[in-house]
PDB file of C-alpha atoms and ligand atoms in Angstrom:
ATOM      1  CA  MET A   1     128.795 240.775 -48.690  1.00  0.00           C
ATOM      2  CA  ARG A   2     126.782 238.882 -46.121  1.00  0.00           C
ATOM      3  CA  VAL A   3     127.411 240.141 -42.584  1.00  0.00           C
ATOM      4  CA  LEU A   4     125.771 237.835 -40.051  1.00  0.00           C
ATOM      5  CA  LYS A   5     125.171 238.901 -36.481  1.00  0.00           C
ATOM      6  CA  THR A   6     123.899 235.778 -34.747  1.00  0.00           C
ATOM      7  CA  LYS A   7     125.023 232.178 -34.338  1.00  0.00           C
ATOM      8  CA  GLU A   8     121.586 231.013 -35.532  1.00  0.00           C
ATOM      9  CA  GLU A   9     122.083 232.795 -38.860  1.00  0.00           C
ATOM     10  CA  VAL A  10     125.552 231.213 -39.154  1.00  0.00           C
ATOM     11  CA  SER A  11     124.307 227.699 -38.316  1.00  0.00           C
ATOM     12  CA  SER A  12     121.508 227.942 -40.814  1.00  0.00           C
ATOM     13  CA  LEU A  13     123.815 229.107 -43.620  1.00  0.00           C
ATOM     14  CA  VAL A  14     126.459 226.504 -42.722  1.00  0.00           C
ATOM     15  CA  GLY A  15     123.740 223.819 -42.918  1.00  0.00           C
ATOM     16  CA  GLN A  16     122.819 224.949 -46.432  1.00  0.00           C
ATOM     17  CA  LEU A  17     126.459 225.062 -47.562  1.00  0.00           C
ATOM     18  CA  LYS A  18     127.239 221.628 -46.138  1.00  0.00           C
ATOM     19  CA  SER A  19     124.166 220.105 -47.771  1.00  0.00           C
ATOM     20  CA  GLN A  20     125.746 221.177 -51.064  1.00  0.00           C
ATOM     21  CA  ASN A  21     129.030 219.535 -50.044  1.00  0.00           C
ATOM     22  CA  LEU A  22     130.811 222.877 -50.024  1.00  0.00           C
ATOM     23  CA  LYS A  23     134.076 223.264 -48.135  1.00  0.00           C
ATOM     24  CA  ILE A  24     134.174 225.888 -45.413  1.00  0.00           C
ATOM     25  CA  GLY A  25     137.280 227.831 -44.450  1.00  0.00           C
ATOM     26  CA  PHE A  26     137.433 230.005 -41.350  1.00  0.00           C
ATOM     27  CA  VAL A  27     139.563 232.954 -40.278  1.00  0.00           C
ATOM     28  CA  PRO A  28     138.809 234.117 -36.742  1.00  0.00           C
ATOM     29  CA  THR A  29     139.809 237.747 -36.128  1.00  0.00           C
ATOM     30  CA  MET A  30     139.258 240.605 -33.758  1.00  0.00           C
ATOM     31  CA  GLY A  31     138.778 242.995 -36.668  1.00  0.00           C
ATOM     32  CA  ALA A  32     140.849 246.075 -37.550  1.00  0.00           C
ATOM     33  CA  LEU A  33     141.825 243.970 -40.524  1.00  0.00           C
ATOM     34  CA  HIS A  34     145.076 244.475 -42.400  1.00  0.00           C
ATOM     35  CA  GLN A  35     146.950 242.765 -45.220  1.00  0.00           C
ATOM     36  CA  GLY A  36     148.063 240.025 -42.823  1.00  0.00           C
ATOM     37  CA  HIS A  37     144.442 239.002 -42.223  1.00  0.00           C
ATOM     38  CA  LEU A  38     143.699 239.261 -45.933  1.00  0.00           C
ATOM     39  CA  SER A  39     146.543 236.859 -46.674  1.00  0.00           C
ATOM     40  CA  LEU A  40     144.896 234.329 -44.311  1.00  0.00           C
ATOM     41  CA  VAL A  41     141.553 234.787 -46.085  1.00  0.00           C
ATOM     42  CA  LYS A  42     143.266 234.318 -49.468  1.00  0.00           C
ATOM     43  CA  SER A  43     144.867 231.072 -48.249  1.00  0.00           C
ATOM     44  CA  GLY A  44     141.363 229.999 -47.220  1.00  0.00           C
ATOM     45  CA  LEU A  45     139.866 230.848 -50.584  1.00  0.00           C
ATOM     46  CA  ASP A  46     142.513 228.760 -52.346  1.00  0.00           C
ATOM     47  CA  VAL A  47     141.140 225.481 -50.971  1.00  0.00           C
ATOM     48  CA  ASN A  48     137.603 226.177 -49.678  1.00  0.00           C
ATOM     49  CA  ASN A  49     134.402 227.173 -51.456  1.00  0.00           C
ATOM     50  CA  VAL A  50     133.569 229.847 -48.885  1.00  0.00           C
ATOM     51  CA  VAL A  51     135.492 231.499 -46.073  1.00  0.00           C
ATOM     52  CA  PHE A  52     133.857 232.735 -42.900  1.00  0.00           C
ATOM     53  CA  VAL A  53     135.642 235.616 -41.194  1.00  0.00           C
ATOM     54  CA  SER A  54     134.609 236.282 -37.624  1.00  0.00           C
ATOM     55  CA  ILE A  55     135.110 239.798 -36.316  1.00  0.00           C
ATOM     56  CA  PHE A  56     134.787 239.835 -32.559  1.00  0.00           C
ATOM     57  CA  VAL A  57     136.848 241.609 -29.925  1.00  0.00           C
ATOM     58  CA  ASN A  58     136.795 238.839 -27.358  1.00  0.00           C
ATOM     59  CA  PRO A  59     136.616 240.340 -23.847  1.00  0.00           C
ATOM     60  CA  THR A  60     137.736 237.216 -21.987  1.00  0.00           C
ATOM     61  CA  GLN A  61     141.207 237.160 -23.532  1.00  0.00           C
ATOM     62  CA  PHE A  62     142.149 240.654 -22.312  1.00  0.00           C
ATOM     63  CA  ASP A  63     143.780 240.927 -18.909  1.00  0.00           C
ATOM     64  CA  ASN A  64     143.790 244.703 -19.157  1.00  0.00           C
ATOM     65  CA  ALA A  65     140.518 246.639 -19.300  1.00  0.00           C
ATOM     66  CA  GLN A  66     142.151 249.616 -21.019  1.00  0.00           C
ATOM     67  CA  ASP A  67     143.644 247.452 -23.742  1.00  0.00           C
ATOM     68  CA  LEU A  68     140.174 245.989 -24.385  1.00  0.00           C
ATOM     69  CA  GLU A  69     138.553 249.395 -24.465  1.00  0.00           C
ATOM     70  CA  LYS A  70     141.185 250.860 -26.802  1.00  0.00           C
ATOM     71  CA  TYR A  71     141.178 247.909 -29.193  1.00  0.00           C
ATOM     72  CA  PRO A  72     140.205 249.336 -32.620  1.00  0.00           C
ATOM     73  CA  ARG A  73     136.686 248.490 -33.854  1.00  0.00           C
ATOM     74  CA  THR A  74     136.281 249.234 -37.550  1.00  0.00           C
ATOM     75  CA  LEU A  75     133.608 246.875 -38.901  1.00  0.00           C
ATOM     76  CA  ASP A  76     132.593 248.947 -41.954  1.00  0.00           C
ATOM     77  CA  ARG A  77     136.172 249.371 -43.077  1.00  0.00           C
ATOM     78  CA  ASP A  78     136.882 245.676 -42.421  1.00  0.00           C
ATOM     79  CA  VAL A  79     133.969 244.638 -44.640  1.00  0.00           C
ATOM     80  CA  GLU A  80     135.133 247.006 -47.401  1.00  0.00           C
ATOM     81  CA  LEU A  81     138.609 245.529 -47.226  1.00  0.00           C
ATOM     82  CA  LEU A  82     137.286 241.962 -47.485  1.00  0.00           C
ATOM     83  CA  GLN A  83     135.166 243.008 -50.451  1.00  0.00           C
ATOM     84  CA  THR A  84     138.359 243.824 -52.344  1.00  0.00           C
ATOM     85  CA  ILE A  85     139.121 240.077 -52.340  1.00  0.00           C
ATOM     86  CA  SER A  86     135.693 238.579 -52.935  1.00  0.00           C
ATOM     87  CA  ASP A  87     132.128 239.635 -52.297  1.00  0.00           C
ATOM     88  CA  SER A  88     130.359 236.330 -52.755  1.00  0.00           C
ATOM     89  CA  LYS A  89     132.767 233.813 -51.238  1.00  0.00           C
ATOM     90  CA  ILE A  90     133.422 235.573 -47.940  1.00  0.00           C
ATOM     91  CA  ILE A  91     130.898 235.632 -45.137  1.00  0.00           C
ATOM     92  CA  VAL A  92     131.424 237.869 -42.128  1.00  0.00           C
ATOM     93  CA  TYR A  93     130.226 236.825 -38.707  1.00  0.00           C
ATOM     94  CA  ALA A  94     130.275 239.860 -36.399  1.00  0.00           C
ATOM     95  CA  PRO A  95     128.464 238.788 -33.240  1.00  0.00           C
ATOM     96  CA  SER A  96     127.700 240.790 -30.128  1.00  0.00           C
ATOM     97  CA  VAL A  97     129.139 239.802 -26.755  1.00  0.00           C
ATOM     98  CA  GLU A  98     125.652 238.491 -25.795  1.00  0.00           C
ATOM     99  CA  ASP A  99     125.445 236.284 -28.879  1.00  0.00           C
ATOM    100  CA  ILE A 100     128.661 234.543 -27.844  1.00  0.00           C
ATOM    101  CA  TYR A 101     128.513 234.605 -24.059  1.00  0.00           C
ATOM    102  CA  SER A 102     124.803 235.243 -23.208  1.00  0.00           C
ATOM    103  CA  ASP A 103     125.049 237.013 -19.852  1.00  0.00           C
ATOM    104  CA  ASN A 104     128.009 234.967 -18.631  1.00  0.00           C
ATOM    105  CA  VAL A 105     131.162 236.666 -19.875  1.00  0.00           C
ATOM    106  CA  ILE A 106     133.717 234.256 -18.438  1.00  0.00           C
ATOM    107  CA  SER A 107     136.209 231.835 -19.865  1.00  0.00           C
ATOM    108  CA  THR A 108     136.593 228.101 -19.358  1.00  0.00           C
ATOM    109  CA  SER A 109     139.804 226.821 -17.757  1.00  0.00           C
ATOM    110  CA  PHE A 110     141.890 224.767 -20.143  1.00  0.00           C
ATOM    111  CA  SER A 111     144.986 222.648 -19.902  1.00  0.00           C
ATOM    112  CA  PHE A 112     147.123 222.855 -22.998  1.00  0.00           C
ATOM    113  CA  ASP A 113     149.793 220.509 -21.603  1.00  0.00           C
ATOM    114  CA  GLY A 114     151.920 223.378 -20.352  1.00  0.00           C
ATOM    115  CA  LEU A 115     151.979 225.426 -23.577  1.00  0.00           C
ATOM    116  CA  GLU A 116     149.826 227.999 -21.790  1.00  0.00           C
ATOM    117  CA  PHE A 117     152.389 228.698 -19.056  1.00  0.00           C
ATOM    118  CA  GLU A 118     155.174 229.946 -21.335  1.00  0.00           C
ATOM    119  CA  MET A 119     155.777 233.438 -22.770  1.00  0.00           C
ATOM    120  CA  GLU A 120     152.451 235.195 -23.325  1.00  0.00           C
ATOM    121  CA  GLY A 121     150.918 232.937 -20.663  1.00  0.00           C
ATOM    122  CA  ARG A 122     153.337 234.303 -18.069  1.00  0.00           C
ATOM    123  CA  PHE A 123     152.714 237.906 -18.944  1.00  0.00           C
ATOM    124  CA  ARG A 124     149.010 237.897 -19.791  1.00  0.00           C
ATOM    125  CA  ASP A 125     146.957 236.361 -17.022  1.00  0.00           C
ATOM    126  CA  GLY A 126     144.099 234.143 -18.264  1.00  0.00           C
ATOM    127  CA  HIS A 127     144.797 235.081 -21.878  1.00  0.00           C
ATOM    128  CA  PHE A 128     144.859 231.551 -23.290  1.00  0.00           C
ATOM    129  CA  ASP A 129     141.761 230.461 -21.375  1.00  0.00           C
ATOM    130  CA  GLY A 130     140.021 233.349 -23.140  1.00  0.00           C
ATOM    131  CA  VAL A 131     141.456 232.385 -26.525  1.00  0.00           C
ATOM    132  CA  GLY A 132     140.577 228.699 -25.987  1.00  0.00           C
ATOM    133  CA  THR A 133     137.039 229.601 -24.972  1.00  0.00           C
ATOM    134  CA  ILE A 134     136.312 231.798 -27.970  1.00  0.00           C
ATOM    135  CA  VAL A 135     138.056 229.653 -30.573  1.00  0.00           C
ATOM    136  CA  LYS A 136     136.283 226.494 -29.359  1.00  0.00           C
ATOM    137  CA  ARG A 137     132.933 228.289 -29.368  1.00  0.00           C
ATOM    138  CA  LEU A 138     133.503 229.729 -32.854  1.00  0.00           C
ATOM    139  CA  PHE A 139     134.542 226.297 -34.172  1.00  0.00           C
ATOM    140  CA  GLU A 140     131.294 224.855 -32.756  1.00  0.00           C
ATOM    141  CA  ILE A 141     129.244 227.562 -34.471  1.00  0.00           C
ATOM    142  CA  VAL A 142     131.009 227.712 -37.845  1.00  0.00           C
ATOM    143  CA  THR A 143     132.093 224.021 -37.985  1.00  0.00           C
ATOM    144  CA  PRO A 144     134.762 224.778 -40.608  1.00  0.00           C
ATOM    145  CA  ASN A 145     136.759 222.195 -42.541  1.00  0.00           C
ATOM    146  CA  ASN A 146     139.865 224.381 -42.398  1.00  0.00           C
ATOM    147  CA  ALA A 147     140.917 227.267 -40.164  1.00  0.00           C
ATOM    148  CA  TYR A 148     143.779 229.724 -40.611  1.00  0.00           C
ATOM    149  CA  PHE A 149     145.945 231.410 -37.984  1.00  0.00           C
ATOM    150  CA  GLY A 150     148.958 233.692 -38.373  1.00  0.00           C
ATOM    151  CA  GLN A 151     152.348 232.631 -37.093  1.00  0.00           C
ATOM    152  CA  LYS A 152     152.852 236.036 -35.514  1.00  0.00           C
ATOM    153  CA  ASP A 153     150.875 234.596 -32.620  1.00  0.00           C
ATOM    154  CA  PHE A 154     152.856 231.385 -32.783  1.00  0.00           C
ATOM    155  CA  GLN A 155     152.014 230.318 -29.243  1.00  0.00           C
ATOM    156  CA  GLN A 156     148.317 230.840 -29.980  1.00  0.00           C
ATOM    157  CA  LEU A 157     148.681 228.712 -33.125  1.00  0.00           C
ATOM    158  CA  GLN A 158     150.255 225.839 -31.135  1.00  0.00           C
ATOM    159  CA  ILE A 159     147.567 226.157 -28.464  1.00  0.00           C
ATOM    160  CA  VAL A 160     144.766 226.046 -31.041  1.00  0.00           C
ATOM    161  CA  LYS A 161     146.325 222.890 -32.527  1.00  0.00           C
ATOM    162  CA  LYS A 162     146.373 221.391 -29.012  1.00  0.00           C
ATOM    163  CA  LEU A 163     142.745 222.431 -28.427  1.00  0.00           C
ATOM    164  CA  VAL A 164     141.631 220.706 -31.608  1.00  0.00           C
ATOM    165  CA  GLU A 165     143.589 217.562 -30.737  1.00  0.00           C
ATOM    166  CA  LYS A 166     142.308 217.394 -27.144  1.00  0.00           C
ATOM    167  CA  TYR A 167     138.665 217.988 -27.995  1.00  0.00           C
ATOM    168  CA  ASP A 168     138.751 216.012 -31.215  1.00  0.00           C
ATOM    169  CA  ILE A 169     137.415 218.929 -33.224  1.00  0.00           C
ATOM    170  CA  PRO A 170     137.273 217.959 -36.905  1.00  0.00           C
ATOM    171  CA  VAL A 171     139.043 220.980 -38.384  1.00  0.00           C
ATOM    172  CA  LYS A 172     142.431 221.255 -40.062  1.00  0.00           C
ATOM    173  CA  ILE A 173     144.540 224.098 -38.661  1.00  0.00           C
ATOM    174  CA  THR A 174     146.909 225.910 -40.992  1.00  0.00           C
ATOM    175  CA  GLY A 175     149.554 228.304 -39.700  1.00  0.00           C
ATOM    176  CA  CYS A 176     150.379 231.078 -42.178  1.00  0.00           C
ATOM    177  CA  GLU A 177     153.612 233.036 -42.599  1.00  0.00           C
ATOM    178  CA  ILE A 178     153.961 236.348 -40.776  1.00  0.00           C
ATOM    179  CA  TYR A 179     152.952 239.213 -43.038  1.00  0.00           C
ATOM    180  CA  ARG A 180     155.276 242.196 -42.718  1.00  0.00           C
ATOM    181  CA  GLU A 181     155.223 245.844 -43.637  1.00  0.00           C
ATOM    182  CA  SER A 182     158.031 246.866 -46.027  1.00  0.00           C
ATOM    183  CA  SER A 183     159.973 248.047 -42.963  1.00  0.00           C
ATOM    184  CA  GLY A 184     159.926 244.485 -41.608  1.00  0.00           C
ATOM    185  CA  LEU A 185     157.461 245.305 -38.819  1.00  0.00           C
ATOM    186  CA  ALA A 186     155.047 242.388 -38.364  1.00  0.00           C
ATOM    187  CA  MET A 187     151.538 243.490 -39.301  1.00  0.00           C
ATOM    188  CA  SER A 188     149.241 243.915 -36.332  1.00  0.00           C
ATOM    189  CA  SER A 189     146.010 245.733 -35.627  1.00  0.00           C
ATOM    190  CA  ARG A 190     147.902 247.432 -32.813  1.00  0.00           C
ATOM    191  CA  ASN A 191     150.336 249.095 -35.270  1.00  0.00           C
ATOM    192  CA  GLU A 192     147.623 251.619 -36.129  1.00  0.00           C
ATOM    193  CA  ARG A 193     147.953 253.079 -32.676  1.00  0.00           C
ATOM    194  CA  LEU A 194     151.729 253.634 -32.883  1.00  0.00           C
ATOM    195  CA  LYS A 195     152.799 257.283 -32.819  1.00  0.00           C
ATOM    196  CA  THR A 196     155.127 258.224 -35.700  1.00  0.00           C
ATOM    197  CA  GLU A 197     158.430 258.007 -33.801  1.00  0.00           C
ATOM    198  CA  TYR A 198     157.503 254.596 -32.376  1.00  0.00           C
ATOM    199  CA  LYS A 199     156.310 253.324 -35.736  1.00  0.00           C
ATOM    200  CA  LYS A 200     159.685 254.312 -37.150  1.00  0.00           C
ATOM    201  CA  GLU A 201     161.541 252.494 -34.402  1.00  0.00           C
ATOM    202  CA  ALA A 202     159.393 249.343 -34.226  1.00  0.00           C
ATOM    203  CA  PRO A 203     161.146 247.503 -37.140  1.00  0.00           C
ATOM    204  CA  PHE A 204     164.083 247.243 -34.699  1.00  0.00           C
ATOM    205  CA  ILE A 205     162.264 244.217 -33.266  1.00  0.00           C
ATOM    206  CA  TYR A 206     162.467 242.178 -36.462  1.00  0.00           C
ATOM    207  CA  LYS A 207     165.964 243.468 -37.226  1.00  0.00           C
ATOM    208  CA  THR A 208     167.077 242.161 -33.827  1.00  0.00           C
ATOM    209  CA  LEU A 209     165.353 238.814 -34.386  1.00  0.00           C
ATOM    210  CA  LYS A 210     167.142 238.399 -37.715  1.00  0.00           C
ATOM    211  CA  ALA A 211     170.498 239.179 -36.119  1.00  0.00           C
ATOM    212  CA  ALA A 212     169.686 236.787 -33.247  1.00  0.00           C
ATOM    213  CA  LYS A 213     169.048 234.063 -35.795  1.00  0.00           C
ATOM    214  CA  VAL A 214     172.515 234.524 -37.277  1.00  0.00           C
ATOM    215  CA  LYS A 215     174.128 234.523 -33.816  1.00  0.00           C
ATOM    216  CA  PHE A 216     172.249 231.365 -32.824  1.00  0.00           C
ATOM    217  CA  GLY A 217     174.196 229.554 -35.566  1.00  0.00           C
ATOM    218  CA  THR A 218     177.384 229.791 -33.479  1.00  0.00           C
ATOM    219  CA  LYS A 219     176.375 230.871 -29.970  1.00  0.00           C
ATOM    220  CA  SER A 220     174.357 229.439 -27.096  1.00  0.00           C
ATOM    221  CA  ALA A 221     170.767 230.558 -26.478  1.00  0.00           C
ATOM    222  CA  ASN A 222     171.910 232.339 -23.298  1.00  0.00           C
ATOM    223  CA  LYS A 223     174.588 234.308 -25.107  1.00  0.00           C
ATOM    224  CA  VAL A 224     172.116 235.327 -27.813  1.00  0.00           C
ATOM    225  CA  ALA A 225     169.602 236.415 -25.153  1.00  0.00           C
ATOM    226  CA  GLU A 226     172.257 238.496 -23.383  1.00  0.00           C
ATOM    227  CA  TRP A 227     173.104 240.208 -26.650  1.00  0.00           C
ATOM    228  CA  VAL A 228     169.432 240.964 -27.423  1.00  0.00           C
ATOM    229  CA  GLU A 229     168.854 242.348 -23.937  1.00  0.00           C
ATOM    230  CA  LYS A 230     171.864 244.672 -24.343  1.00  0.00           C
ATOM    231  CA  GLU A 231     170.612 245.882 -27.726  1.00  0.00           C
ATOM    232  CA  PHE A 232     167.220 246.746 -26.249  1.00  0.00           C
ATOM    233  CA  ALA A 233     168.822 248.431 -23.221  1.00  0.00           C
ATOM    234  CA  LYS A 234     170.453 250.859 -25.696  1.00  0.00           C
ATOM    235  CA  ASN A 235     167.099 251.606 -27.333  1.00  0.00           C
ATOM    236  CA  ASP A 236     165.278 254.552 -25.737  1.00  0.00           C
ATOM    237  CA  LEU A 237     161.905 253.911 -27.349  1.00  0.00           C
ATOM    238  CA  LEU A 238     161.355 250.180 -27.124  1.00  0.00           C
ATOM    239  CA  GLU A 239     161.182 248.315 -23.864  1.00  0.00           C
ATOM    240  CA  LEU A 240     161.841 244.579 -23.987  1.00  0.00           C
ATOM    241  CA  GLU A 241     159.415 242.430 -22.018  1.00  0.00           C
ATOM    242  CA  TYR A 242     160.949 239.118 -22.988  1.00  0.00           C
ATOM    243  CA  PHE A 243     163.269 237.479 -25.460  1.00  0.00           C
ATOM    244  CA  ILE A 244     163.087 233.704 -25.471  1.00  0.00           C
ATOM    245  CA  ILE A 245     164.470 230.985 -27.693  1.00  0.00           C
ATOM    246  CA  ALA A 246     162.100 228.049 -27.394  1.00  0.00           C
ATOM    247  CA  ASP A 247     161.468 224.579 -28.743  1.00  0.00           C
ATOM    248  CA  VAL A 248     158.570 224.944 -31.215  1.00  0.00           C
ATOM    249  CA  GLU A 249     156.784 221.850 -29.891  1.00  0.00           C
ATOM    250  CA  THR A 250     156.881 222.470 -26.138  1.00  0.00           C
ATOM    251  CA  LEU A 251     157.561 226.241 -26.235  1.00  0.00           C
ATOM    252  CA  LYS A 252     159.956 225.675 -23.355  1.00  0.00           C
ATOM    253  CA  PRO A 253     163.127 227.801 -23.361  1.00  0.00           C
ATOM    254  CA  VAL A 254     166.052 225.948 -24.888  1.00  0.00           C
ATOM    255  CA  LYS A 255     168.758 224.914 -22.435  1.00  0.00           C
ATOM    256  CA  ARG A 256     171.074 222.976 -24.709  1.00  0.00           C
ATOM    257  CA  LYS A 257     170.704 223.024 -28.493  1.00  0.00           C
ATOM    258  CA  SER A 258     169.826 219.779 -30.221  1.00  0.00           C
ATOM    259  CA  LYS A 259     170.058 219.243 -33.990  1.00  0.00           C
ATOM    260  CA  GLN A 260     166.873 217.156 -33.875  1.00  0.00           C
ATOM    261  CA  LYS A 261     164.747 220.003 -32.553  1.00  0.00           C
ATOM    262  CA  LYS A 262     163.248 223.075 -34.164  1.00  0.00           C
ATOM    263  CA  TYR A 263     163.594 226.404 -32.413  1.00  0.00           C
ATOM    264  CA  ARG A 264     162.079 229.860 -32.702  1.00  0.00           C
ATOM    265  CA  ALA A 265     163.048 233.138 -31.092  1.00  0.00           C
ATOM    266  CA  PHE A 266     160.248 235.231 -29.598  1.00  0.00           C
ATOM    267  CA  ILE A 267     160.109 238.882 -28.576  1.00  0.00           C
ATOM    268  CA  ALA A 268     157.515 240.936 -26.748  1.00  0.00           C
ATOM    269  CA  ALA A 269     158.284 244.630 -26.383  1.00  0.00           C
ATOM    270  CA  TYR A 270     156.505 247.816 -25.528  1.00  0.00           C
ATOM    271  CA  ALA A 271     156.514 250.796 -27.874  1.00  0.00           C
ATOM    272  CA  ASP A 272     155.074 253.449 -25.585  1.00  0.00           C
ATOM    273  CA  ASP A 273     151.984 251.711 -24.140  1.00  0.00           C
ATOM    274  CA  ILE A 274     151.566 249.397 -27.131  1.00  0.00           C
ATOM    275  CA  ARG A 275     152.669 245.824 -26.756  1.00  0.00           C
ATOM    276  CA  LEU A 276     154.190 244.272 -29.873  1.00  0.00           C
ATOM    277  CA  ILE A 277     155.171 240.654 -30.420  1.00  0.00           C
ATOM    278  CA  ASP A 278     157.140 238.947 -33.160  1.00  0.00           C
ATOM    279  CA  ASN A 279     159.089 235.737 -33.737  1.00  0.00           C
ATOM    280  CA  ILE A 280     161.376 234.024 -36.188  1.00  0.00           C
ATOM    281  CA  ALA A 281     162.233 230.411 -37.086  1.00  0.00           C
ATOM    282  CA  LEU A 282     165.857 229.721 -36.190  1.00  0.00           C
ATOM    283  CA  ASN A 283     166.568 226.393 -37.900  1.00  0.00           C
TER     284      ASN A 283
HETATM  285  O1  PAF B 301     144.413 236.257 -32.976  1.00  0.00           O
HETATM  286  C1  PAF B 301     143.334 236.838 -32.719  1.00  0.00           C
HETATM  287  O2  PAF B 301     142.990 237.846 -33.343  1.00  0.00           O
HETATM  288  C2  PAF B 301     142.482 236.312 -31.597  1.00  0.00           C
HETATM  289  O3  PAF B 301     143.240 235.852 -30.539  1.00  0.00           O
HETATM  290  C3  PAF B 301     141.454 235.270 -32.047  1.00  0.00           C
HETATM  291  C4  PAF B 301     142.130 234.001 -32.541  1.00  0.00           C
HETATM  292  C5  PAF B 301     140.593 235.844 -33.136  1.00  0.00           C
HETATM  293  C6  PAF B 301     140.547 234.879 -30.875  1.00  0.00           C
HETATM  294  O4  PAF B 301     139.843 235.980 -30.403  1.00  0.00           O
END
């Protein structure tokens, strides 16, 4: 498998591929790959001739130095895992911080029409400026035809769609279903760090989301939120950061339900010092 380290190597290869009219798919990641990432790569391979996978722990999207430091970095294992799908059609781009940022490790300020102020934006300072900065830069380097993002980070997916629209970037964004462990826990690179008792308890998040979905059929968003908050208050291991039912387009919390709108319920919760997020479509 080709593992490229610099943007020059990527540009040169992309030039060759495009001169042969080949379609390029792209899956940006921060590594510590799991089946969820592989499902994105497989979606990419279905409709593109090659899929680039970037593996880069982006410093500007972390608001917490410890979280950045502890983020798992497992390049060799990641490459092995990708090889199980295809050796020749996947190209890894694993740049250094210097390759991406030179000596200026800062993010650009973006406006995503308010999407950036909701949920994760309220709890993770500067996070979406960091995501916008890296995704835009990676799109400029890889210039993919198609790019794939998981719906686990649903807000990120909507923000990337907004980024592409605002900057007229010629790439089609596909949001892929959340990939879950058999317990229902949404797959995440952070799951690896969960201690056994927390790992056992973490599926409670999805279980609660599923129950919230049923309740939303007959109850108001406020009543459902109250119920979820009570359920978490009874749980000694998981600490709820937020539960929000939001309009999928604006990501604003729903005040009064409308049949014309689509809603999702979102949870962020701590299991020990590990922050987990998940969400579910409600209608
Ligand atoms: O979802 C992620 O892993 C990251 O936010 C992304 C999109 C790779 C940008 O660093």
